[in-house]
Amino acid sequence: MTNAVLFPLAFLACSAALVSAKGSGAVVDKEGDEDDVPVIDMAELAGQALIDAAEQGEVRLLPRLMKVGANVNARNEDGTTPLMAAAGSGHIEILKFLLKRGAKVSMKDKKGRTALDYAKNKEVGRILWNAGCRRGKKKH
């Protein structure tokens, strides 16, 4: 397994532990408390894990990540979304999964590109076009 696949698996394990801790009455520390336990932005971690899983073709992880709070329209530091990652890697099954769950086809990354600009092949492009996706920034 690659590190990109191990990260989502580790995230799922940590998420399960936090959910279990909250369910048992334990207090999950919040920023500013005396003991200086760092606050983990679980939504951000889940989103990044979803992007990584979409890029790596790990379709079986997607429902689990969404169950623990991953946003189908999450963005990384470049503005890349899971839909863009799947389009750029040519993962048709993941592309369809994300579209069925409300991935926005109009979102643009920091360079103004949409998922259609990332499309690895014609089939990916056709699926995105039929879903209403159009090109973002004009290519120079």
PDB file of C-alpha atoms in Angstrom:
ATOM      1  CA  MET A   1       0.000   0.000   0.000  1.00  0.00           C
ATOM      2  CA  THR A   2       1.184   3.492  -0.795  1.00  0.00           C
ATOM      3  CA  ASN A   3       1.327   6.288   1.765  1.00  0.00           C
ATOM      4  CA  ALA A   4      -1.538   7.993  -0.065  1.00  0.00           C
ATOM      5  CA  VAL A   5      -3.679   4.941   0.680  1.00  0.00           C
ATOM      6  CA  LEU A   6      -2.400   4.473   4.226  1.00  0.00           C
ATOM      7  CA  PHE A   7      -3.309   8.039   5.172  1.00  0.00           C
ATOM      8  CA  PRO A   8      -7.055   7.564   4.627  1.00  0.00           C
ATOM      9  CA  LEU A   9      -6.919   4.279   6.526  1.00  0.00           C
ATOM     10  CA  ALA A  10      -5.162   5.952   9.453  1.00  0.00           C
ATOM     11  CA  PHE A  11      -7.721   8.755   9.316  1.00  0.00           C
ATOM     12  CA  LEU A  12     -10.562   6.257   9.549  1.00  0.00           C
ATOM     13  CA  ALA A  13      -8.976   4.626  12.591  1.00  0.00           C
ATOM     14  CA  CYS A  14      -8.526   7.998  14.325  1.00  0.00           C
ATOM     15  CA  SER A  15     -12.074   9.037  13.457  1.00  0.00           C
ATOM     16  CA  ALA A  16     -13.483   5.827  14.875  1.00  0.00           C
ATOM     17  CA  ALA A  17     -11.527   6.397  18.099  1.00  0.00           C
ATOM     18  CA  LEU A  18     -12.844   9.966  18.427  1.00  0.00           C
ATOM     19  CA  VAL A  19     -16.428   8.903  17.746  1.00  0.00           C
ATOM     20  CA  SER A  20     -16.040   6.138  20.314  1.00  0.00           C
ATOM     21  CA  ALA A  21     -14.565   8.551  22.864  1.00  0.00           C
ATOM     22  CA  LYS A  22     -17.381  11.053  22.372  1.00  0.00           C
ATOM     23  CA  GLY A  23     -19.994   8.283  22.619  1.00  0.00           C
ATOM     24  CA  SER A  24     -18.579   7.079  25.927  1.00  0.00           C
ATOM     25  CA  GLY A  25     -18.868  10.531  27.507  1.00  0.00           C
ATOM     26  CA  ALA A  26     -15.201  11.460  27.170  1.00  0.00           C
ATOM     27  CA  VAL A  27     -14.436  15.089  26.435  1.00  0.00           C
ATOM     28  CA  VAL A  28     -12.522  15.801  23.250  1.00  0.00           C
ATOM     29  CA  ASP A  29     -10.260  18.754  24.033  1.00  0.00           C
ATOM     30  CA  LYS A  30     -10.957  22.130  22.496  1.00  0.00           C
ATOM     31  CA  GLU A  31      -8.469  24.862  21.619  1.00  0.00           C
ATOM     32  CA  GLY A  32      -7.562  27.092  24.534  1.00  0.00           C
ATOM     33  CA  ASP A  33      -7.940  24.489  27.269  1.00  0.00           C
ATOM     34  CA  GLU A  34      -5.268  24.345  29.958  1.00  0.00           C
ATOM     35  CA  ASP A  35      -3.628  21.101  28.888  1.00  0.00           C
ATOM     36  CA  ASP A  36      -2.698  22.410  25.406  1.00  0.00           C
ATOM     37  CA  VAL A  37      -3.907  19.359  23.519  1.00  0.00           C
ATOM     38  CA  PRO A  38      -3.838  20.381  19.842  1.00  0.00           C
ATOM     39  CA  VAL A  39      -7.167  20.623  18.067  1.00  0.00           C
ATOM     40  CA  ILE A  40      -7.451  18.537  14.941  1.00  0.00           C
ATOM     41  CA  ASP A  41      -9.698  19.880  12.216  1.00  0.00           C
ATOM     42  CA  MET A  42     -11.408  16.588  11.406  1.00  0.00           C
ATOM     43  CA  ALA A  43     -13.386  18.063   8.503  1.00  0.00           C
ATOM     44  CA  GLU A  44     -10.167  19.245   6.852  1.00  0.00           C
ATOM     45  CA  LEU A  45      -8.476  15.889   7.423  1.00  0.00           C
ATOM     46  CA  ALA A  46     -11.489  14.029   6.066  1.00  0.00           C
ATOM     47  CA  GLY A  47     -11.570  16.260   2.993  1.00  0.00           C
ATOM     48  CA  GLN A  48      -7.896  15.726   2.248  1.00  0.00           C
ATOM     49  CA  ALA A  49      -8.326  11.992   2.742  1.00  0.00           C
ATOM     50  CA  LEU A  50     -11.238  12.049   0.273  1.00  0.00           C
ATOM     51  CA  ILE A  51      -9.112  13.896  -2.302  1.00  0.00           C
ATOM     52  CA  ASP A  52      -6.267  11.409  -1.825  1.00  0.00           C
ATOM     53  CA  ALA A  53      -8.594   8.409  -2.106  1.00  0.00           C
ATOM     54  CA  ALA A  54     -10.204   9.849  -5.271  1.00  0.00           C
ATOM     55  CA  GLU A  55      -6.793  10.398  -6.841  1.00  0.00           C
ATOM     56  CA  GLN A  56      -5.534   6.925  -5.917  1.00  0.00           C
ATOM     57  CA  GLY A  57      -8.670   5.117  -7.085  1.00  0.00           C
ATOM     58  CA  GLU A  58      -9.652   3.852  -3.639  1.00  0.00           C
ATOM     59  CA  VAL A  59     -13.388   3.695  -4.325  1.00  0.00           C
ATOM     60  CA  ARG A  60     -14.175   1.506  -1.314  1.00  0.00           C
ATOM     61  CA  LEU A  61     -12.849   4.191   1.068  1.00  0.00           C
ATOM     62  CA  LEU A  62     -15.093   6.980  -0.231  1.00  0.00           C
ATOM     63  CA  PRO A  63     -18.334   5.975   1.549  1.00  0.00           C
ATOM     64  CA  ARG A  64     -16.441   5.463   4.808  1.00  0.00           C
ATOM     65  CA  LEU A  65     -14.760   8.852   4.566  1.00  0.00           C
ATOM     66  CA  MET A  66     -18.051  10.570   3.826  1.00  0.00           C
ATOM     67  CA  LYS A  67     -19.660   8.766   6.749  1.00  0.00           C
ATOM     68  CA  VAL A  68     -17.110  10.315   9.116  1.00  0.00           C
ATOM     69  CA  GLY A  69     -17.633  13.810   7.739  1.00  0.00           C
ATOM     70  CA  ALA A  70     -15.673  14.247   4.500  1.00  0.00           C
ATOM     71  CA  ASN A  71     -17.240  16.931   2.305  1.00  0.00           C
ATOM     72  CA  VAL A  72     -17.753  15.835  -1.307  1.00  0.00           C
ATOM     73  CA  ASN A  73     -16.639  19.353  -2.336  1.00  0.00           C
ATOM     74  CA  ALA A  74     -13.598  19.589  -0.059  1.00  0.00           C
ATOM     75  CA  ARG A  75     -10.593  21.546  -1.300  1.00  0.00           C
ATOM     76  CA  ASN A  76      -6.882  21.195  -0.676  1.00  0.00           C
ATOM     77  CA  GLU A  77      -4.381  24.074  -0.515  1.00  0.00           C
ATOM     78  CA  ASP A  78      -4.409  24.359  -4.348  1.00  0.00           C
ATOM     79  CA  GLY A  79      -8.197  24.404  -4.499  1.00  0.00           C
ATOM     80  CA  THR A  80      -8.314  20.892  -5.952  1.00  0.00           C
ATOM     81  CA  THR A  81     -11.503  18.965  -5.177  1.00  0.00           C
ATOM     82  CA  PRO A  82     -12.106  15.201  -5.063  1.00  0.00           C
ATOM     83  CA  LEU A  83     -13.887  15.491  -8.442  1.00  0.00           C
ATOM     84  CA  MET A  84     -10.840  17.164  -9.999  1.00  0.00           C
ATOM     85  CA  ALA A  85      -8.545  14.520  -8.497  1.00  0.00           C
ATOM     86  CA  ALA A  86     -10.691  11.688  -9.879  1.00  0.00           C
ATOM     87  CA  ALA A  87     -10.925  13.376 -13.299  1.00  0.00           C
ATOM     88  CA  GLY A  88      -7.172  13.893 -13.460  1.00  0.00           C
ATOM     89  CA  SER A  89      -6.524  10.266 -12.606  1.00  0.00           C
ATOM     90  CA  GLY A  90      -9.194   8.881 -14.927  1.00  0.00           C
ATOM     91  CA  HIS A  91     -11.140   7.043 -12.219  1.00  0.00           C
ATOM     92  CA  ILE A  92     -14.595   6.709 -13.816  1.00  0.00           C
ATOM     93  CA  GLU A  93     -16.252   4.830 -10.947  1.00  0.00           C
ATOM     94  CA  ILE A  94     -15.116   7.455  -8.436  1.00  0.00           C
ATOM     95  CA  LEU A  95     -16.176  10.272 -10.739  1.00  0.00           C
ATOM     96  CA  LYS A  96     -19.695   8.824 -10.941  1.00  0.00           C
ATOM     97  CA  PHE A  97     -19.790   8.212  -7.182  1.00  0.00           C
ATOM     98  CA  LEU A  98     -18.886  11.834  -6.443  1.00  0.00           C
ATOM     99  CA  LEU A  99     -21.349  13.230  -8.980  1.00  0.00           C
ATOM    100  CA  LYS A 100     -24.188  11.137  -7.493  1.00  0.00           C
ATOM    101  CA  ARG A 101     -23.374  12.562  -4.088  1.00  0.00           C
ATOM    102  CA  GLY A 102     -23.550  16.182  -5.183  1.00  0.00           C
ATOM    103  CA  ALA A 103     -20.031  17.108  -6.271  1.00  0.00           C
ATOM    104  CA  LYS A 104     -20.250  20.572  -7.817  1.00  0.00           C
ATOM    105  CA  VAL A 105     -19.021  20.563 -11.406  1.00  0.00           C
ATOM    106  CA  SER A 106     -18.616  24.356 -11.513  1.00  0.00           C
ATOM    107  CA  MET A 107     -15.951  24.593  -8.796  1.00  0.00           C
ATOM    108  CA  LYS A 108     -12.574  25.993  -9.840  1.00  0.00           C
ATOM    109  CA  ASP A 109      -9.118  25.530  -8.368  1.00  0.00           C
ATOM    110  CA  LYS A 110      -6.786  28.451  -7.599  1.00  0.00           C
ATOM    111  CA  LYS A 111      -5.690  28.551 -11.246  1.00  0.00           C
ATOM    112  CA  GLY A 112      -9.293  28.793 -12.467  1.00  0.00           C
ATOM    113  CA  ARG A 113      -9.527  25.198 -13.737  1.00  0.00           C
ATOM    114  CA  THR A 114     -12.603  22.991 -13.420  1.00  0.00           C
ATOM    115  CA  ALA A 115     -12.739  19.185 -13.284  1.00  0.00           C
ATOM    116  CA  LEU A 116     -13.130  19.178 -17.082  1.00  0.00           C
ATOM    117  CA  ASP A 117      -9.732  20.862 -17.408  1.00  0.00           C
ATOM    118  CA  TYR A 118      -8.278  17.983 -15.372  1.00  0.00           C
ATOM    119  CA  ALA A 119      -9.946  15.260 -17.485  1.00  0.00           C
ATOM    120  CA  LYS A 120      -7.449  12.508 -18.258  1.00  0.00           C
ATOM    121  CA  ASN A 121      -9.317  11.109 -21.246  1.00  0.00           C
ATOM    122  CA  LYS A 122     -12.352  11.582 -23.495  1.00  0.00           C
ATOM    123  CA  GLU A 123     -14.622   9.338 -21.438  1.00  0.00           C
ATOM    124  CA  VAL A 124     -13.952  11.389 -18.300  1.00  0.00           C
ATOM    125  CA  GLY A 125     -14.544  14.554 -20.311  1.00  0.00           C
ATOM    126  CA  ARG A 126     -17.830  13.221 -21.713  1.00  0.00           C
ATOM    127  CA  ILE A 127     -19.147  12.299 -18.255  1.00  0.00           C
ATOM    128  CA  LEU A 128     -18.254  15.718 -16.880  1.00  0.00           C
ATOM    129  CA  TRP A 129     -19.662  17.551 -19.914  1.00  0.00           C
ATOM    130  CA  ASN A 130     -22.951  15.641 -19.613  1.00  0.00           C
ATOM    131  CA  ALA A 131     -23.065  16.590 -15.921  1.00  0.00           C
ATOM    132  CA  GLY A 132     -22.842  20.265 -16.899  1.00  0.00           C
ATOM    133  CA  CYS A 133     -19.136  20.867 -16.328  1.00  0.00           C
ATOM    134  CA  ARG A 134     -17.432  23.380 -18.604  1.00  0.00           C
ATOM    135  CA  ARG A 135     -13.841  24.447 -18.962  1.00  0.00           C
ATOM    136  CA  GLY A 136     -12.515  27.059 -16.594  1.00  0.00           C
ATOM    137  CA  LYS A 137      -9.586  29.237 -17.502  1.00  0.00           C
ATOM    138  CA  LYS A 138      -8.772  29.356 -21.183  1.00  0.00           C
ATOM    139  CA  LYS A 139      -5.593  27.535 -22.097  1.00  0.00           C
ATOM    140  CA  HIS A 140      -2.822  29.692 -23.505  1.00  0.00           C
TER     141      HIS A 140
END
